[in-house]
Short mmCIF file of C-alpha atoms in Angstrom, two decimals:
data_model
loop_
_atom_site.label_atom_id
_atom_site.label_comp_id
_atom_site.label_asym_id
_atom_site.label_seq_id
_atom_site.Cartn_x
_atom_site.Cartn_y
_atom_site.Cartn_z
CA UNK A 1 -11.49 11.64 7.06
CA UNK A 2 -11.57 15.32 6.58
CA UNK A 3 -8.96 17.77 6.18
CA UNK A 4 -9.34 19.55 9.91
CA UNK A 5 -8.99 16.22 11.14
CA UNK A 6 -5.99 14.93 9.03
CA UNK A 7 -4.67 18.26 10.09
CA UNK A 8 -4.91 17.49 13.69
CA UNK A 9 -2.97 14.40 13.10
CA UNK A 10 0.17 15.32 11.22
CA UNK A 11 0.31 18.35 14.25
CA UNK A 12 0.23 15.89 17.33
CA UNK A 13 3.67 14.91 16.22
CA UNK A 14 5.12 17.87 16.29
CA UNK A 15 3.06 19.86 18.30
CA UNK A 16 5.33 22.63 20.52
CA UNK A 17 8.27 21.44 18.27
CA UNK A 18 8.79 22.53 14.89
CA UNK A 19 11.37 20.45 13.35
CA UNK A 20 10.73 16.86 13.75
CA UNK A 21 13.74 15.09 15.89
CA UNK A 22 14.69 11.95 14.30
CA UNK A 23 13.77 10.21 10.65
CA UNK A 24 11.06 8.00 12.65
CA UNK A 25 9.03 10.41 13.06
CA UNK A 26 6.15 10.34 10.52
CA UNK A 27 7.04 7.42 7.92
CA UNK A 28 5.24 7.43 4.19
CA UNK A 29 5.33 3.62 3.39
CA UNK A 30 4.25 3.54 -0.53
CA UNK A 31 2.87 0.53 -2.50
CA UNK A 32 4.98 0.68 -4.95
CA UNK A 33 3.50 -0.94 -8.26
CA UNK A 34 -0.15 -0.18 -6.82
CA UNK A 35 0.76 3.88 -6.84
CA UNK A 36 2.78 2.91 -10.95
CA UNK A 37 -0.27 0.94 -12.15
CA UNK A 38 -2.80 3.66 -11.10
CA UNK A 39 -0.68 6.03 -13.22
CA UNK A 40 0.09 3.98 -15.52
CA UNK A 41 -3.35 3.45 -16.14
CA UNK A 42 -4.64 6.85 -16.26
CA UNK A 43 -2.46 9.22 -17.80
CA UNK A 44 -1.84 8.69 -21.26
CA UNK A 45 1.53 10.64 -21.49
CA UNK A 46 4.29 10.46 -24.48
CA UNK A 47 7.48 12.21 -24.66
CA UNK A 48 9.03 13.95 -27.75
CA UNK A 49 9.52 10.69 -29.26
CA UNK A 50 6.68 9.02 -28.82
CA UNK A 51 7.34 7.08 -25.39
CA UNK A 52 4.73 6.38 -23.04
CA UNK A 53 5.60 8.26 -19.98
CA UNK A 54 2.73 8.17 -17.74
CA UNK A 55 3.85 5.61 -15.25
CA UNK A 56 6.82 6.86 -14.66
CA UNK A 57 6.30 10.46 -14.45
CA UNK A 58 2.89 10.12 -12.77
CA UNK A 59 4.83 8.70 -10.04
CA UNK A 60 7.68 10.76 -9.58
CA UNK A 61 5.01 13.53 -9.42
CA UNK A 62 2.58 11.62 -6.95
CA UNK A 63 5.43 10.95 -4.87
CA UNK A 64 5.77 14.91 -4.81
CA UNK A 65 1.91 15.47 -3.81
CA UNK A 66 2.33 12.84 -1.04
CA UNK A 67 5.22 14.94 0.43
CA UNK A 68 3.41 17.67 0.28
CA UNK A 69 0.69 16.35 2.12
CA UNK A 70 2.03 14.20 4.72
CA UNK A 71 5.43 15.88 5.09
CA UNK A 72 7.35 12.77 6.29
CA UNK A 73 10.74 12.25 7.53
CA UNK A 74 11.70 9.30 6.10
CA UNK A 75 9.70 7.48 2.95
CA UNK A 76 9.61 3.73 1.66
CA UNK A 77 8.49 2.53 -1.83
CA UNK A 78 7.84 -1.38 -1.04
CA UNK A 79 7.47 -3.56 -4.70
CA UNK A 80 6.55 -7.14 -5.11
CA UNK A 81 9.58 -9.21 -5.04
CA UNK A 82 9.93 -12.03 -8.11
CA UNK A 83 7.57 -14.64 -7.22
CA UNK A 84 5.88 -12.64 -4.67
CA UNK A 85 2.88 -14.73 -4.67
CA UNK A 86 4.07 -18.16 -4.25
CA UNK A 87 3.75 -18.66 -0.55
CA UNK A 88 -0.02 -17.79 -0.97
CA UNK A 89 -0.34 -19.38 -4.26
CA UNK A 90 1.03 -22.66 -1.96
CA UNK A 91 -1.92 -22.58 0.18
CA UNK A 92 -4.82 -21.34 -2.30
CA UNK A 93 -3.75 -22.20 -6.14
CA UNK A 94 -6.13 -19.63 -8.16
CA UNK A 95 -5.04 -16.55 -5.68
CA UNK A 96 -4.39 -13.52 -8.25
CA UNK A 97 -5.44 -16.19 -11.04
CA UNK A 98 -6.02 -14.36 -14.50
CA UNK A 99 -4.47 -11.19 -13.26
CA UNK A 100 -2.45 -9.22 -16.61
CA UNK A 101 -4.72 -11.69 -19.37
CA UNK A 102 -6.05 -7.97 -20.37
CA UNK A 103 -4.80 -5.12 -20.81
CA UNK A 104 -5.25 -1.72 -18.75
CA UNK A 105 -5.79 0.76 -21.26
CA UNK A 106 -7.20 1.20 -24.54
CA UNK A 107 -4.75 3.76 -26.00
CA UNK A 108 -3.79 3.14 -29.29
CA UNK A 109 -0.36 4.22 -28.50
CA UNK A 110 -0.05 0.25 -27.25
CA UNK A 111 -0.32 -2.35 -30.54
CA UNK A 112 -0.99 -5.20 -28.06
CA UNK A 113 -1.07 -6.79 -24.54
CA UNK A 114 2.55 -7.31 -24.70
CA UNK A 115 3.47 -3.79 -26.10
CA UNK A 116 1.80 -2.34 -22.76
CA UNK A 117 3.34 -4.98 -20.66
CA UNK A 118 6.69 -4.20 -22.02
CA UNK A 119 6.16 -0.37 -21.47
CA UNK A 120 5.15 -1.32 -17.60
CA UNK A 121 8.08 -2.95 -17.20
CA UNK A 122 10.57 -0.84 -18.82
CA UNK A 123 8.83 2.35 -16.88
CA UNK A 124 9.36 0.49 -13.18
CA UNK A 125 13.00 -0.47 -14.24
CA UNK A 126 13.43 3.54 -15.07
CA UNK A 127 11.37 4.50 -11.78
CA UNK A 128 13.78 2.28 -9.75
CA UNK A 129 16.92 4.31 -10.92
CA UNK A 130 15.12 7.79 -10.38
CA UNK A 131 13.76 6.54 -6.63
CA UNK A 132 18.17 5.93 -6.24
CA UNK A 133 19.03 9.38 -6.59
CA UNK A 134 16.14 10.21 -4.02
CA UNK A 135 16.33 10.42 -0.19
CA UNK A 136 14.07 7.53 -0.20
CA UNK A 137 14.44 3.78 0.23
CA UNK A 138 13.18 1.03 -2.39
CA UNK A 139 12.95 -2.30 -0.99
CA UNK A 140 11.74 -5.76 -2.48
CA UNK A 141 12.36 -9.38 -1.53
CA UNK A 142 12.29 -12.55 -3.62
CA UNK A 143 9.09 -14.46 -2.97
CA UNK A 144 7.89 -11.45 -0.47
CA UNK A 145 4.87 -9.40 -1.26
CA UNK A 146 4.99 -5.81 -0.88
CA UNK A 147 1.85 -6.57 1.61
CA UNK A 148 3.76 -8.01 3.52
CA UNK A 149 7.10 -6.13 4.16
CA UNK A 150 4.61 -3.09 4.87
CA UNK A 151 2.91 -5.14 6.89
CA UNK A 152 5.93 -5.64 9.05
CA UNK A 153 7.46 -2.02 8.63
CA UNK A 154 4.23 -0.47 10.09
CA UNK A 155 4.33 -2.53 12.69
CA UNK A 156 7.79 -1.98 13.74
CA UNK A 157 8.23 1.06 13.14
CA UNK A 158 4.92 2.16 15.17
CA UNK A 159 5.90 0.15 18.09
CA UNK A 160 9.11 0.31 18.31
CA UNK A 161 10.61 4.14 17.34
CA UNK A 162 7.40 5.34 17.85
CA UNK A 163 6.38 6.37 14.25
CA UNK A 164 3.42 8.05 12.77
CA UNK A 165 2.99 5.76 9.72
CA UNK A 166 1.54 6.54 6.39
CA UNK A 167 0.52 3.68 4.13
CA UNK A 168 -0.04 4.79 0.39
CA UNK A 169 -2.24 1.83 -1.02
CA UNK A 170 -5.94 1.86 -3.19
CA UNK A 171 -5.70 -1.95 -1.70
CA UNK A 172 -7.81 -2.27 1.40
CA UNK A 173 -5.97 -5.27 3.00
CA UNK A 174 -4.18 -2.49 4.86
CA UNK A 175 -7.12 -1.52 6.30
CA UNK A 176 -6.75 -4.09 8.95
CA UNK A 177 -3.51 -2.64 10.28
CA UNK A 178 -5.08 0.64 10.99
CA UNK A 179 -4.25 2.03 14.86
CA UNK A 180 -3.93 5.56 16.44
CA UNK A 181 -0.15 5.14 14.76
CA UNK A 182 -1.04 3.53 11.70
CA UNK A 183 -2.94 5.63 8.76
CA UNK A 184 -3.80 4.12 5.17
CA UNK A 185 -4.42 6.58 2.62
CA UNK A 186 -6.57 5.46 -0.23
CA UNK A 187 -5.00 7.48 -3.70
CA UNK A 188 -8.24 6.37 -5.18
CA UNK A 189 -10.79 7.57 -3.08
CA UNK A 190 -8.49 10.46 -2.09
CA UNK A 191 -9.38 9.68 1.75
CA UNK A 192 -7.43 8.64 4.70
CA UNK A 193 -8.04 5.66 7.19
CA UNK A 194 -7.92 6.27 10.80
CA UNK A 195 -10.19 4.12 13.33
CA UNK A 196 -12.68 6.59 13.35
CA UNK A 197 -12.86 6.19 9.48
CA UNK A 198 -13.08 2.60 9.31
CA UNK A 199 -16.04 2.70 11.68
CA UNK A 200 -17.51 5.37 9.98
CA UNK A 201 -16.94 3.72 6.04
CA UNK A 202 -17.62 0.29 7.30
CA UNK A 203 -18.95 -0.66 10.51
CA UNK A 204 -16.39 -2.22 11.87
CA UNK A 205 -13.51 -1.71 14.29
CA UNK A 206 -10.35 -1.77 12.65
CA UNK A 207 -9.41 -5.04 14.70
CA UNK A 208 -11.97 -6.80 13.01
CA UNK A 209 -11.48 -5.60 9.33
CA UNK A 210 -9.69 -9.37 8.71
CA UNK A 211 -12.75 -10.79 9.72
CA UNK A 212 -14.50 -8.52 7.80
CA UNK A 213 -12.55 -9.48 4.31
CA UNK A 214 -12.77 -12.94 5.42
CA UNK A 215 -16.55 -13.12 5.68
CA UNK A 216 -16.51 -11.54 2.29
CA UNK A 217 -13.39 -12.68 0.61
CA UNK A 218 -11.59 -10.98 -2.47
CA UNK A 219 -12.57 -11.27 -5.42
CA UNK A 220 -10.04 -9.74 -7.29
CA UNK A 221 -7.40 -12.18 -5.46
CA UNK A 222 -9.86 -14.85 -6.44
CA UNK A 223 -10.28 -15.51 -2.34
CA UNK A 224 -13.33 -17.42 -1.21
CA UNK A 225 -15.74 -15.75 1.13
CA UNK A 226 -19.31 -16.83 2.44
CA UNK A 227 -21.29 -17.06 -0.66
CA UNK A 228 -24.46 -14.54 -0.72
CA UNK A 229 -22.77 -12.52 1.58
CA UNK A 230 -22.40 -9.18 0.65
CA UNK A 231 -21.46 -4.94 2.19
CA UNK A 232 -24.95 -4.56 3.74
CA UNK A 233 -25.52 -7.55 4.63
CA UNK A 234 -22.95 -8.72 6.58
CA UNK A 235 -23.45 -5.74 9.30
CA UNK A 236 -26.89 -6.76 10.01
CA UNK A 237 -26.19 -10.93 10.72
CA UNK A 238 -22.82 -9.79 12.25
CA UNK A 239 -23.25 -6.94 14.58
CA UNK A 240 -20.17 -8.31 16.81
CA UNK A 241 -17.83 -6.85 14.61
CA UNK A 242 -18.69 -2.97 15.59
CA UNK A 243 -19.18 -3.99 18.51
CA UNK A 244 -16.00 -5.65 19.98
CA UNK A 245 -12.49 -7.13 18.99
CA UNK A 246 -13.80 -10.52 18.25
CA UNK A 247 -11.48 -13.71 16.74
CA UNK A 248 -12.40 -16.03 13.91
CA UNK A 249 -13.28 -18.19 16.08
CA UNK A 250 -16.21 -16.48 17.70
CA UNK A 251 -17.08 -15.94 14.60
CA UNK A 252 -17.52 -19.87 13.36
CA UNK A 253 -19.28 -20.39 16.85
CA UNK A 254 -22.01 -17.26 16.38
CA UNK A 255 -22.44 -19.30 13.13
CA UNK A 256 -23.08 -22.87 14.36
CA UNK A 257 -25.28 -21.40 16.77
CA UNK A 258 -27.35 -19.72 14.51
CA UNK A 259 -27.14 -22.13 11.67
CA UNK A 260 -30.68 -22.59 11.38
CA UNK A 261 -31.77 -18.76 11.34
CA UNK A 262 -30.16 -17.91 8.04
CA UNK A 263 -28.41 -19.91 4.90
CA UNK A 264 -24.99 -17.24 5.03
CA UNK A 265 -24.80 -18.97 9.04
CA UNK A 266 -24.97 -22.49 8.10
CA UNK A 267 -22.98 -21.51 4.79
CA UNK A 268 -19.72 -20.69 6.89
CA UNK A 269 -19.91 -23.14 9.22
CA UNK A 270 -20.14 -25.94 6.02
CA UNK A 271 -17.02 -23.85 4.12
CA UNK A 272 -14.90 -23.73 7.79
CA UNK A 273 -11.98 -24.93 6.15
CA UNK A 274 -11.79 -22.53 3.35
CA UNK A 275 -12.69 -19.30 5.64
CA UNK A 276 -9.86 -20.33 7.39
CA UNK A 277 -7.11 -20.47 4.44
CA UNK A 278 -8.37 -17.00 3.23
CA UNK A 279 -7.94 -15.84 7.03
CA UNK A 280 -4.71 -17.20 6.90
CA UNK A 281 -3.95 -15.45 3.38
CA UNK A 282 -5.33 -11.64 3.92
CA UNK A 283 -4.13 -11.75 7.70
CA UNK A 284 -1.21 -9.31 7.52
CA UNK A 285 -1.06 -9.19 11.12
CA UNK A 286 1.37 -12.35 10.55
CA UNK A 287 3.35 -11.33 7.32
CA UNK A 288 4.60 -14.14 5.31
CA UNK A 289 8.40 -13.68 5.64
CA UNK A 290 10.72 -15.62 7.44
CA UNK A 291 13.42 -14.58 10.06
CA UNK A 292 16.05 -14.00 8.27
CA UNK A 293 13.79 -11.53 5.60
CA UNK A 294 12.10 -9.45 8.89
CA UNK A 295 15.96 -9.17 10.16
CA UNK A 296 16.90 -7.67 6.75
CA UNK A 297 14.03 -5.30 6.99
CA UNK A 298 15.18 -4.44 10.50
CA UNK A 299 18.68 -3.14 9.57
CA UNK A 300 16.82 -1.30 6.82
CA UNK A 301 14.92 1.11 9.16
CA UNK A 302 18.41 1.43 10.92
CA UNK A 303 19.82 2.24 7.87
CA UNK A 304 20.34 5.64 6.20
CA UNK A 305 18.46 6.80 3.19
CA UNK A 306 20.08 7.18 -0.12
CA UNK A 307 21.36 11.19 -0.53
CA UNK A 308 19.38 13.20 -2.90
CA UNK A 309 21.40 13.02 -6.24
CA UNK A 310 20.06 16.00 -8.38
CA UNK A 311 22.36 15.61 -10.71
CA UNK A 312 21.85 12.55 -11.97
CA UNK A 313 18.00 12.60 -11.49
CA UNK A 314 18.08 15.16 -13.80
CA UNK A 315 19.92 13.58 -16.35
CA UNK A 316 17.37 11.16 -16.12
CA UNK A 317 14.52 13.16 -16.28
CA UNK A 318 16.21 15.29 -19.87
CA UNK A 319 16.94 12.01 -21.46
CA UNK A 320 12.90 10.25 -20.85
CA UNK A 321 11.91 13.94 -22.55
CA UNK A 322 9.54 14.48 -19.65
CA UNK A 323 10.71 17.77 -19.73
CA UNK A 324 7.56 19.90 -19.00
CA UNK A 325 5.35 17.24 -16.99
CA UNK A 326 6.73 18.77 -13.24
CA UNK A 327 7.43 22.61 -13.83
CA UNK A 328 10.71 23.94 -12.75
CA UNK A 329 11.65 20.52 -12.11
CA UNK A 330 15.26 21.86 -10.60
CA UNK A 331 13.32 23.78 -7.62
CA UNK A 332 10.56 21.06 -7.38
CA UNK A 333 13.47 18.35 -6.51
CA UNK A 334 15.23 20.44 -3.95
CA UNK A 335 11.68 22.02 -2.55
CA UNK A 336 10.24 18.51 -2.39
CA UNK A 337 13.32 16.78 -1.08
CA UNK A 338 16.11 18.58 0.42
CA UNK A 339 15.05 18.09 4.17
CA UNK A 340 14.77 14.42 4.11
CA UNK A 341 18.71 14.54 3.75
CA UNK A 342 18.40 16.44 7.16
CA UNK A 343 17.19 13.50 8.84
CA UNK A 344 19.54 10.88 7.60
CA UNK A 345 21.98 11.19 10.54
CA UNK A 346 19.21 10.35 12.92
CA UNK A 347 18.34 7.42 11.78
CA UNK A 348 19.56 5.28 14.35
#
């Protein structure tokens, strides 16, 4: 997407009115431990004592750069809950399989896979208590991917208040969710997702994206797809899927009726079954959350954000000795987040 055109789209919402009227307005929904493990990952940061930093400072300062680019009235950071993968892991046992068996970085700061896990997990418990003394809420739910209550957020909140919503995520089951409300910004390819995009990157509408992943499945989940299958391919023996909204369904049909034409045909029509569990696993059209979780997440966009603390979050921020890694970090807190405490009383 390019600049002009992300322009254009932060400026329809406030086009002939300059200060946004109510918290709804444009809505930065952040993947939590995706946007901490890409830091994490990449910036090999130590304080004065010797601390790896660079998870928890490369956040706070993404966080900053988002704001700056998005300018949103209201933000969410969304994290796994504990067990977040068990409802999946119910219906297909090796999804996420082998996930954290290696480790993410090479830096000898780290003696071992459980020195670095320890520093990941001492760095989100820190991040948690800086995102407090922000304007900002932090939600997670037991047995709830972060998927999942974004999932529903985006949803609600572009349907029903009317929101422009930003999803912050380098993980392209979002993709699927994209609308003329609903944006996903890739951090790692620096580019943002509108339907034009998705077209334009992959060939497909955005209401066929699930199909899309389906055909092809995830390997980094460890979700089954149609084997030989593959980016280029799947265009060509599946034109449909740039062409109109078209169900999984329609999809197994085209297939039986052009079983004998190529092997990937007859392939998905033999593995049905299993196309239809990893539908039913990437399809974040349907989160997996019960009644009771999407009524807590409900009240939440009712609810008014946390006030900015500067105080505290500076306390913080002298005692992890990250001291130089945002410059004039008093200005760059008030700058960055003064005038999301502006919105708070609207958000009802």
């Amino acid at each position: 997407m390019s600049k002009s055109d992300l322009l254009a789209l932060l400026d329809s919402k406030s086009q002939g009115n300059e200060i946004p009227s109510s918290s709804h307005d444009r809505v930065l929904l952040i993947d939590g431990l995706n946007l901490f493990f890409r830091n994490f990952a990449m910036l090999n940061i130590v304080n004065e004592h010797g601390v790896h930093v660079g998870g928890l400072g490369g956040f706070i300062r993404s966080l900053g750069t988002l704001i700056n680019a998005i300018d949103p009235t209201s933000i969410y950071v969304v994290f796994d809950g504990e067990g977040s993968s068990t409802n999946r892991k119910n219906l297909l046992s090796e999804y996420k399989s082998g996930r954290h068996v290696t480790r993410v970085t090479n830096w000898d700061i780290f003696e071992d896979l459980d020195d670095e896990h320890d520093a990941k997990v001492d760095q989100i418990v820190r991040l948690i208590q800086y995102l407090k003394c922000l304007p900002v809420k932090t939600v997670a739910l037991d047995k709830v991917e972060a998927d999942d209550i974004i999932a529903h957020l985006s949803k609600k909140l572009s349907t029903e208040h009317d929101s422009q919503v930003f999803i912050v995520s380098s993980d392209r089951d979002f993709i699927q969710l994209v609308t003329d409300k609903i944006t996903v910004y890739r951090p790692i390819e620096k580019d943002y997702y509108t339907p034009s995009a998705v077209k334009e990157k992959f060939k497909v509408l955005p209401e066929n994206f699930l199909i899309y992943k389906t055909l092809l499945g995830d390997a980094s989940d460890k979700v089954p797809g149609v084997k030989g299958l593959g980016d280029k391919k799947i265009n060509k023996l599946f034109p449909e899927l740039i062409e109109r909204p078209i169900s999984l369904d329609e999809v197994l049909n085209i297939c039986a009726q052009k079983h004998k034409d190529n092997i990937v045909y007859s392939r998905a029509v033999f593995d049905e079954s299993i196309l239809r569990k990893s539908h039913k696993i990437m399809d974040l059209h349907n989160p997996m959350m019960d009644d009771l979780e999407k009524d807590f997440i409900n009240n939440l966009i009712l609810q008014q954000s946390p006030v900015l603390d500067v105080k505290t979050f500076l306390r913080l921020y002298q005692e992890d000795g990250l001291r130089h890694l945002i410059k004039n970090v008093e200005f760059w807190i008030n700058n960055q987040f003064r005038i999301l405490n502006s919105y708070n009383n609207d958000s009802k």
